[in-house]
XYZ file of C-alpha atoms in Angstrom:
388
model
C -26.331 4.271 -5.474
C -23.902 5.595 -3.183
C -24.894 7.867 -0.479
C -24.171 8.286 3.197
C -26.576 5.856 4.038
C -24.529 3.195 2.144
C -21.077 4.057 2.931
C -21.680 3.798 6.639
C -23.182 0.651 6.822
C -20.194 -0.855 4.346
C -17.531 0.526 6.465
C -19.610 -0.880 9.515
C -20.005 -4.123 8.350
C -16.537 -4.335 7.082
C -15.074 -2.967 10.919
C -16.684 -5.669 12.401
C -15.740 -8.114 10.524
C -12.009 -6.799 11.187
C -12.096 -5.048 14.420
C -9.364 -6.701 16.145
C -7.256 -5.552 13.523
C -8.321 -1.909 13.348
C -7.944 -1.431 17.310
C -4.302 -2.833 17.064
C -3.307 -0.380 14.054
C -4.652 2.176 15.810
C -2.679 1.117 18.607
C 0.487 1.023 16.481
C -0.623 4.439 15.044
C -0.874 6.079 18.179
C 2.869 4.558 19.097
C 3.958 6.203 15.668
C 2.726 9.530 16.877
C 3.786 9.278 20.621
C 7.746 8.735 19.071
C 7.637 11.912 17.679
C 5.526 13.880 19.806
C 6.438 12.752 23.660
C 5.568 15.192 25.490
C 1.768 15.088 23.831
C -0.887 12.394 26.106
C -2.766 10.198 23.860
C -5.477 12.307 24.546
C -3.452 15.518 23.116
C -2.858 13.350 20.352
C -5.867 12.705 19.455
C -7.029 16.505 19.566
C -5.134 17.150 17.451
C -5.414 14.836 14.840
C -9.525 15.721 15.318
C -8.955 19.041 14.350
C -6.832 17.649 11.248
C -9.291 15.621 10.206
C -12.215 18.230 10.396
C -9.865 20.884 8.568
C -9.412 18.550 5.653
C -12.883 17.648 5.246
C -13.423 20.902 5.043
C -11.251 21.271 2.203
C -13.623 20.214 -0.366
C -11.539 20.932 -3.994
C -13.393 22.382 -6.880
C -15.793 19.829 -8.011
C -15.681 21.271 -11.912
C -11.964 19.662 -12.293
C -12.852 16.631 -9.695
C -16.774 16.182 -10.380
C -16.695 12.865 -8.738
C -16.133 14.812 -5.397
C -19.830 16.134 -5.521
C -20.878 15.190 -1.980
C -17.958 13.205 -1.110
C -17.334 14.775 2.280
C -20.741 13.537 3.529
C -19.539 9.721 2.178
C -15.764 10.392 3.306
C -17.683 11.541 6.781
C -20.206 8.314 6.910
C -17.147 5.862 5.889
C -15.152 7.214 8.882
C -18.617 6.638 11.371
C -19.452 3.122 10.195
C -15.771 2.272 11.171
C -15.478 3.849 14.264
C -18.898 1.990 15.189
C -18.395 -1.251 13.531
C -15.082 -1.438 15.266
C -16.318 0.140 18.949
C -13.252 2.667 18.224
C -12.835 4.868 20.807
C -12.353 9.275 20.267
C -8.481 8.486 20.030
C -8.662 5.415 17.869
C -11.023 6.731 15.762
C -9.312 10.156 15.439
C -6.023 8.032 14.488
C -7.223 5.537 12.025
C -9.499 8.677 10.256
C -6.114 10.461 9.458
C -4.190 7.438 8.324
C -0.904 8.789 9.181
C -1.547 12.320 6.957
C -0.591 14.482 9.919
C 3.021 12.579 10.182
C 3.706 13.156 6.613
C 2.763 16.399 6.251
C 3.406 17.967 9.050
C 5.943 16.520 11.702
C 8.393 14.809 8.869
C 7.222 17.298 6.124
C 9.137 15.743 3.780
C 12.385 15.772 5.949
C 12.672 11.880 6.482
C 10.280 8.748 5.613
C 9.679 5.765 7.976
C 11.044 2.605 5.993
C 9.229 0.021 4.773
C 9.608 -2.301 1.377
C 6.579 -4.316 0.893
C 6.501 -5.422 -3.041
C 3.545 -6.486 -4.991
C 3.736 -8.822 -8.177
C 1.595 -9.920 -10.566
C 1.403 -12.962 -13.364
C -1.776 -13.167 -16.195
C -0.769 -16.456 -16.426
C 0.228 -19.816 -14.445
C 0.043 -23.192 -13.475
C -3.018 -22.026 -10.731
C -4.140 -19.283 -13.317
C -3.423 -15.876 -12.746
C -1.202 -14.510 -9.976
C -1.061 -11.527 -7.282
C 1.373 -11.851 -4.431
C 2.498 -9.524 -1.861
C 5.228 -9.256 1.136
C 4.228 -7.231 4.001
C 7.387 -5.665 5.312
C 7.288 -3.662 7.990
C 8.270 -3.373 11.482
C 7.595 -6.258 14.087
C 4.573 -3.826 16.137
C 2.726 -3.859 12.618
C -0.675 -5.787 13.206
C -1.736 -8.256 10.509
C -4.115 -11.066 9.415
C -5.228 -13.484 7.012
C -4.816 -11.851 3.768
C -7.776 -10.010 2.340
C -9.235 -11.207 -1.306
C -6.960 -8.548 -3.125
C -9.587 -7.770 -6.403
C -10.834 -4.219 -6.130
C -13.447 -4.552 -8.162
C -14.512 -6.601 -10.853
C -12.632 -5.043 -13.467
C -9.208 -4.261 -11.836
C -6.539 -5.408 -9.545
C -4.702 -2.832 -7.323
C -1.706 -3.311 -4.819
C 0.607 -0.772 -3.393
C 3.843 -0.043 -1.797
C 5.659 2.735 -0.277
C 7.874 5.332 -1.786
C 10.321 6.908 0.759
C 10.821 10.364 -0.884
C 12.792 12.791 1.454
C 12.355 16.277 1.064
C 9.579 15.872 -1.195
C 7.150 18.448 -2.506
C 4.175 19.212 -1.020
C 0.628 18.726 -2.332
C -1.731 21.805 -2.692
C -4.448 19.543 -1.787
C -5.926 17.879 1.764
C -9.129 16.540 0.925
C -8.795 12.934 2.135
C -10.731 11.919 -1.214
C -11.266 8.095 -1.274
C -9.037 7.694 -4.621
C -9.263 3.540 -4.344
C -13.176 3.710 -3.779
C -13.501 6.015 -6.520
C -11.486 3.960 -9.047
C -13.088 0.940 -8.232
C -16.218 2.772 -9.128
C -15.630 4.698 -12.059
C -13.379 2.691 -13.854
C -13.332 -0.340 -15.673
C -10.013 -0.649 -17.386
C -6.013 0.312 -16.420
C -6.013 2.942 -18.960
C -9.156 4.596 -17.462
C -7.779 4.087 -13.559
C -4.387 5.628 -14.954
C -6.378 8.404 -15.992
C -7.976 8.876 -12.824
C -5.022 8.403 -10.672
C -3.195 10.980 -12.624
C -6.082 13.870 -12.796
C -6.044 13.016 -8.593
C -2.307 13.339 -8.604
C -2.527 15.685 -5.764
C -4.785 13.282 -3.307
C -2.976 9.899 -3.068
C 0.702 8.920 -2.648
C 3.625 8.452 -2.534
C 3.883 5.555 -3.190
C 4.496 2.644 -5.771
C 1.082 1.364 -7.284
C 0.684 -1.710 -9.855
C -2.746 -1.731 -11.750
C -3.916 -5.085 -13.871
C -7.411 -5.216 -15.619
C -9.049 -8.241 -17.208
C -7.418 -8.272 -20.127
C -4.133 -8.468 -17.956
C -3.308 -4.736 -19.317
C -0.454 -3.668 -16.466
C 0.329 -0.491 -15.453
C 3.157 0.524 -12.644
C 2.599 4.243 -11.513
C 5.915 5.344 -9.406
C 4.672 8.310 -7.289
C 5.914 11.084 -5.332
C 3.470 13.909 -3.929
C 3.078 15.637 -6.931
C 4.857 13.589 -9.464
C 4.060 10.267 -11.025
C 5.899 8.123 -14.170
C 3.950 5.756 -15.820
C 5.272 2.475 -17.129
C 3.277 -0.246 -19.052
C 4.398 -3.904 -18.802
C 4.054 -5.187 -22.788
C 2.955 -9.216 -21.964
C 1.198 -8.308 -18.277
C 3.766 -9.221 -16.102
C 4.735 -6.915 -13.956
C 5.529 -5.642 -10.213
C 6.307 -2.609 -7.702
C 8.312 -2.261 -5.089
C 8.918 -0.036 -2.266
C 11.914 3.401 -1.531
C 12.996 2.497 -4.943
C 11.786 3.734 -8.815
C 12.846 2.868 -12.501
C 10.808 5.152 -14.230
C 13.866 7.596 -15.125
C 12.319 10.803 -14.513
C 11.348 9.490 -10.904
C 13.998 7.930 -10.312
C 16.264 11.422 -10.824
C 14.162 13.123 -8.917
C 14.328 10.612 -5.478
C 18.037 10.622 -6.294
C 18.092 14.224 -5.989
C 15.471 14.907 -2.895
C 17.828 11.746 -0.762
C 21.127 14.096 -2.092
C 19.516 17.064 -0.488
C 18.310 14.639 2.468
C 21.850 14.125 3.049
C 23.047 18.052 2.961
C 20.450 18.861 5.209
C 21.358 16.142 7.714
C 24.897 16.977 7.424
C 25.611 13.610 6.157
C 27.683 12.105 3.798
C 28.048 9.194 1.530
C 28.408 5.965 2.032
C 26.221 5.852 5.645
C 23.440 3.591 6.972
C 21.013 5.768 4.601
C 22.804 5.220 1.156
C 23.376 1.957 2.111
C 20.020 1.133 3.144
C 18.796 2.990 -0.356
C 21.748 0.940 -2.350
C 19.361 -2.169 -0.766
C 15.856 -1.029 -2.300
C 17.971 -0.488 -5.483
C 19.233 -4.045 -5.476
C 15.910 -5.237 -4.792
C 14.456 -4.268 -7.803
C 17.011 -5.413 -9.908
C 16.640 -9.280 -8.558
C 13.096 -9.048 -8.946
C 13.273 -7.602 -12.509
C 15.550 -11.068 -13.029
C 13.610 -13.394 -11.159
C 10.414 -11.891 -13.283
C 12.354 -11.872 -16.194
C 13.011 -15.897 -15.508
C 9.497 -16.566 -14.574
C 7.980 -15.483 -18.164
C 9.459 -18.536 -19.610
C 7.190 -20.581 -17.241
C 5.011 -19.081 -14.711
C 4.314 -20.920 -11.934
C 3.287 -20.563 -8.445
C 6.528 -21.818 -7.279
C 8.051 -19.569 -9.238
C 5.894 -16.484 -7.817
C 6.899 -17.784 -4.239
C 10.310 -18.004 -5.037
C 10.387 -14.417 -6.339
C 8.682 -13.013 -3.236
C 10.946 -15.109 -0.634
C 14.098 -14.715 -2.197
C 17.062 -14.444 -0.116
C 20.858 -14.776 -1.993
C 24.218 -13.608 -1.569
C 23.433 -10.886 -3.987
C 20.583 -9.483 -1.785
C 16.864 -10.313 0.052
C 13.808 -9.407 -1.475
C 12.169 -11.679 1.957
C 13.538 -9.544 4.712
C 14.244 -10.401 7.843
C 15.687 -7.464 10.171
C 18.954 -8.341 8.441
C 22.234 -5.960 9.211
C 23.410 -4.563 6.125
C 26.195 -3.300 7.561
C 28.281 -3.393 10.904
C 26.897 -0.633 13.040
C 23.695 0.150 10.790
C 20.487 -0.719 11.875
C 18.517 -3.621 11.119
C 16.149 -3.502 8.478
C 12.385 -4.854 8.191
C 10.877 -7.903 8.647
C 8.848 -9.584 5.806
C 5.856 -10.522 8.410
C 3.571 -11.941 5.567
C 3.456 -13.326 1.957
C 0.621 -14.245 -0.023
C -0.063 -15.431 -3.431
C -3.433 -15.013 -4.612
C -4.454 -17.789 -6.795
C -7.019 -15.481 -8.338
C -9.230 -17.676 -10.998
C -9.297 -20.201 -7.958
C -10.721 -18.006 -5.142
C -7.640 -18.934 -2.617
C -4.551 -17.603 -1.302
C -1.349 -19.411 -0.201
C 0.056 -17.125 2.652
C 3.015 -17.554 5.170
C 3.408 -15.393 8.638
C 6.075 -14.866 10.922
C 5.711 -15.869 14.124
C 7.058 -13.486 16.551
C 6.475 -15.281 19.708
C 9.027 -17.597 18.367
C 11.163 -15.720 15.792
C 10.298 -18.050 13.382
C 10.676 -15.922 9.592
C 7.742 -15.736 7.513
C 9.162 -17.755 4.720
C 9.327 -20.768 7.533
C 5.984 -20.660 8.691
C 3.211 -21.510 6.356
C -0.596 -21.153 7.105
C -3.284 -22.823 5.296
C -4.263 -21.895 2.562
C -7.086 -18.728 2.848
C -10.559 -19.745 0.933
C -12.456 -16.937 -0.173
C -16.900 -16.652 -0.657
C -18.731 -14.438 -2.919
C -15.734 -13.063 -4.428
C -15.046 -11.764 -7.948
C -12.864 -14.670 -9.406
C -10.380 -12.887 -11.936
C -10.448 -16.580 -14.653
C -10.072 -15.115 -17.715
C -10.440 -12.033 -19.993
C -14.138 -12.982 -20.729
C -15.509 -13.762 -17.561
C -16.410 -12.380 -14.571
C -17.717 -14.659 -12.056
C -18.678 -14.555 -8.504
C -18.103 -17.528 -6.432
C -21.347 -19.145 -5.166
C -22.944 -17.234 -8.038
C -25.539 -19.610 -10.077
C-alpha cells in the first residue's frame, strides 16, 4: 500500500543512498536561481520558493477527473521529508530540490526564454547484449552527476526524458506538483495505458520529450509542450527522443511559431546565435533518425554507442561546448553516456572529466553492475536479479 508512512521512508532510503548528489544539485539549483534573482540572499531564495511549494500543495485538482490524486498531497508532502532527512538537506536545499526548478519556469522565464540543454534517450528491443536504453547527459559543466541509475521504472515499462525548449509557451492551469512518474509506474502496465495517463495529466508534467517502451517493446515518443503533446508510435520498437527539437508535425509548428514570436519579442532577427543554435537540435534529430535507421539492420551495442557519441562534419549528437558559429556561444557538454544492457543487469557508461577536459566519449568507466533489479530479458519474463 502506499501511504505517507511508505513514501517517506522510500525517499529516505533512496537520499541516503544519493546524498552527495542531491546536496550538489541543490547547490547548482540555488546558482540557477541566484543568476536571475541577484539581489535575493540564498536565504530570500529559499523563502520564497517555501511559500511556492506550500501554495502548490495546496492546489489539490479535482480528484473526480484525477482520482489517483486522492491523498496525494500527504505522499507528495512525506516524499519531500524522507529526502530532506535522508539527505541532511538543509531549509534552503530542501526548499530548492522540493520545487525542482517550477518557480524558474513559471514565473521568472514564464515562457519568455528556456535554459538549453539536449540530452537524448534511445532505445533498441533487440541486440547483440539484448535489449538497449542509452542516454547522453548534456548539460552545462556545474551539472552534478554519478554512476548511472538502473533506468527500468517499473517492471512493466521503461521511461527516459529530455528537454523541450519552448519559448513563449502556454501556461498550465494546473500547480499541483503531482508525482506523474510514480504514478505511472504504479498504475500502469503497458505504453498504451502510460500514454493514457500522461495525456489525461497533460497539465502536470512537461515540457519535455518523453520515450516510453513496455515489455513487449511497444514504443511510444510523446513530444510535449505545457499544454500540448503529439504522440508518435515507433512500428518495430526502435525508437528515441531528443531534446529543443520535435517531429511530430503539429508540435513541431507550434515550437516553430512560439521561437518566431521569441524572436519579435526580443527584437531579433534571423539567422542569430538562437536560430542557429535551434538549426543544431534540428540537425540532431535528423542524424539520429539515420544512424537509427542504419542500426535496424543490425543492432548492436557498438552501434548504440556510436549513435549516442557521434560527432561528423554534418553535426554532433556527443557535444562538447562546441562553437557553432564565430561569436555565438558555446554549446553543452555531453558529461555522461550510458547504455543499459537491460536483460544483463549492467550499464556501459563514459564521463567527462572536468579536472582535465578530457570529453566524455574519451573517458570510459567500468562498467555499472546492478542488484535486485527488474531485468527487462524478454516479452515473457520478468525477473529480478538475485531472485530464486
Amino acid at each position: 500500500m502506499w501511504t505517507p508512512r511508505s513514501a517517506y521512508d522510500t525517499a529516505r532510503a533512496a537520499a541516503a543512498a544519493d546524498a552527495q548528489r542531491l546536496q550538489g544539485m541543490a547547490r547548482f539549483m540555488l546558482n540557477t536561481y541566484r543568476q536571475q534573482l541577484p539581489d535575493r540572499t540564498p536565504e530570500q531564495i529559499g523563502a520564497l520558493l517555501a511559500q511556492s511549494n506550500a501554495q502548490r500543495l495546496d492546489a489539490v485538482p479535482c480528484l473526480t477527473t484525477y482520482p489517483e490524486l486522492r491523498g496525494m498531497r500527504r505522499i507528495v508532502d512525506a516524499n519531500w521529508r524522507g529526502r530532506r532527512d535522508g539527505a541532511q538537506l538543509d531549509d534552503i536545499q530542501a526548499a530548492v530540490l522540493d520545487d525542482g526548478l517550477f518557480h524558474y519556469h513559471r514565473v521568472i522565464c514564464a515562457g519568455r526564454y528556456e535554459p538549453k540543454a539536449h540530452c537524448s534517450v534511445a532505445y533498441f528491443p533487440t541486440s547483440d547484449h539484448g535489449p538497449l536504453l542509452a542516454a547522453n547527459l548534456d548539460t552545462g559543466l556545474d551539472e552534478p552527476f554519478g554512476v548511472p541509475p538502473w533506468p527500468v521504472t517499473s517492471e512493466h515499462l521503461i521511461t527516459g526524458s529530455v528537454s523541450s525548449g519552448v519559448f513563449m509557451d502556454e501556461p498550465s492551469p494546473e500547480i499541483f506538483p503531482a508525482p506523474i512518474h510514480q504514478l505511472v509506474a504504479r498504475y500502469c502496465r503497458s505504453t498504451d495505458e502510460a500514454v493514457e495517463m500522461f495525456t489525461r495529466y497533460n497539465h502536470f508534467w512537461g515540457p519535455c520529450n518523453l520515450l516510453i517502451a513496455d515489455r513487449e517493446h511497444n514504443v511510444a515518443m510523446i513530444e510535449k509542450t505545457a499544454c500540448r503533446l503529439g504522440v508518435r508510435r515507433s512500428e518495430d520498437g526502435f525508437g528515441f527522443v531528443t531534446a529543443m527539437t520535435a517531429e511530430h508535425p503539429d508540435i513541431a509548428t507550434f515550437l516553430s511559431d512560439r521561437r518566431a514570436a521569441s524572436l519579435d519579442a526580443r527584437g531579433l532577427t534571423a539567422p542569430c546565435a538562437d536560430t542557429r543554435y535551434w538549426d543544431a537540435q534540428d540537425t540532431r534529430r535528423g542524424i539520429m533518425n539515420r544512424l537509427m535507421a542504419e542500426a535496424r539492420a543490425n543492432p548492436t551495442v557498438e552501434a548504440m554507442r556510436a549513435m549516442m557519441q557521434y560527432r561528423g562534419a554534418d553535426g554532433v549528437v556527443a557535444d562538447n561546448g562546441d562553437i557553432l558559429h564565430p561569436g555565438d556561444p558555446p554549446i553543452e557538454h555531453t558529461l555522461r553516456t550510458f547504455i543499459a544492457c537491460l536483460a544483463e543487469g549492467r550499464a556501459l557508461w563514459w564521463a567527462r572529466d572536468n579536472a582535465r577536459n578530457i570529453p566524455s566519449w574519451e573517458n570510459p568507466q567500468p562498467d555499472a553492475h546492478y542488484e535486485d533489479v527488474w531485468l527487462w530479458d524478454d516479452a515473457k519474463t520478468a525477473q529480478a536479479v538475485g531472485a530464486s
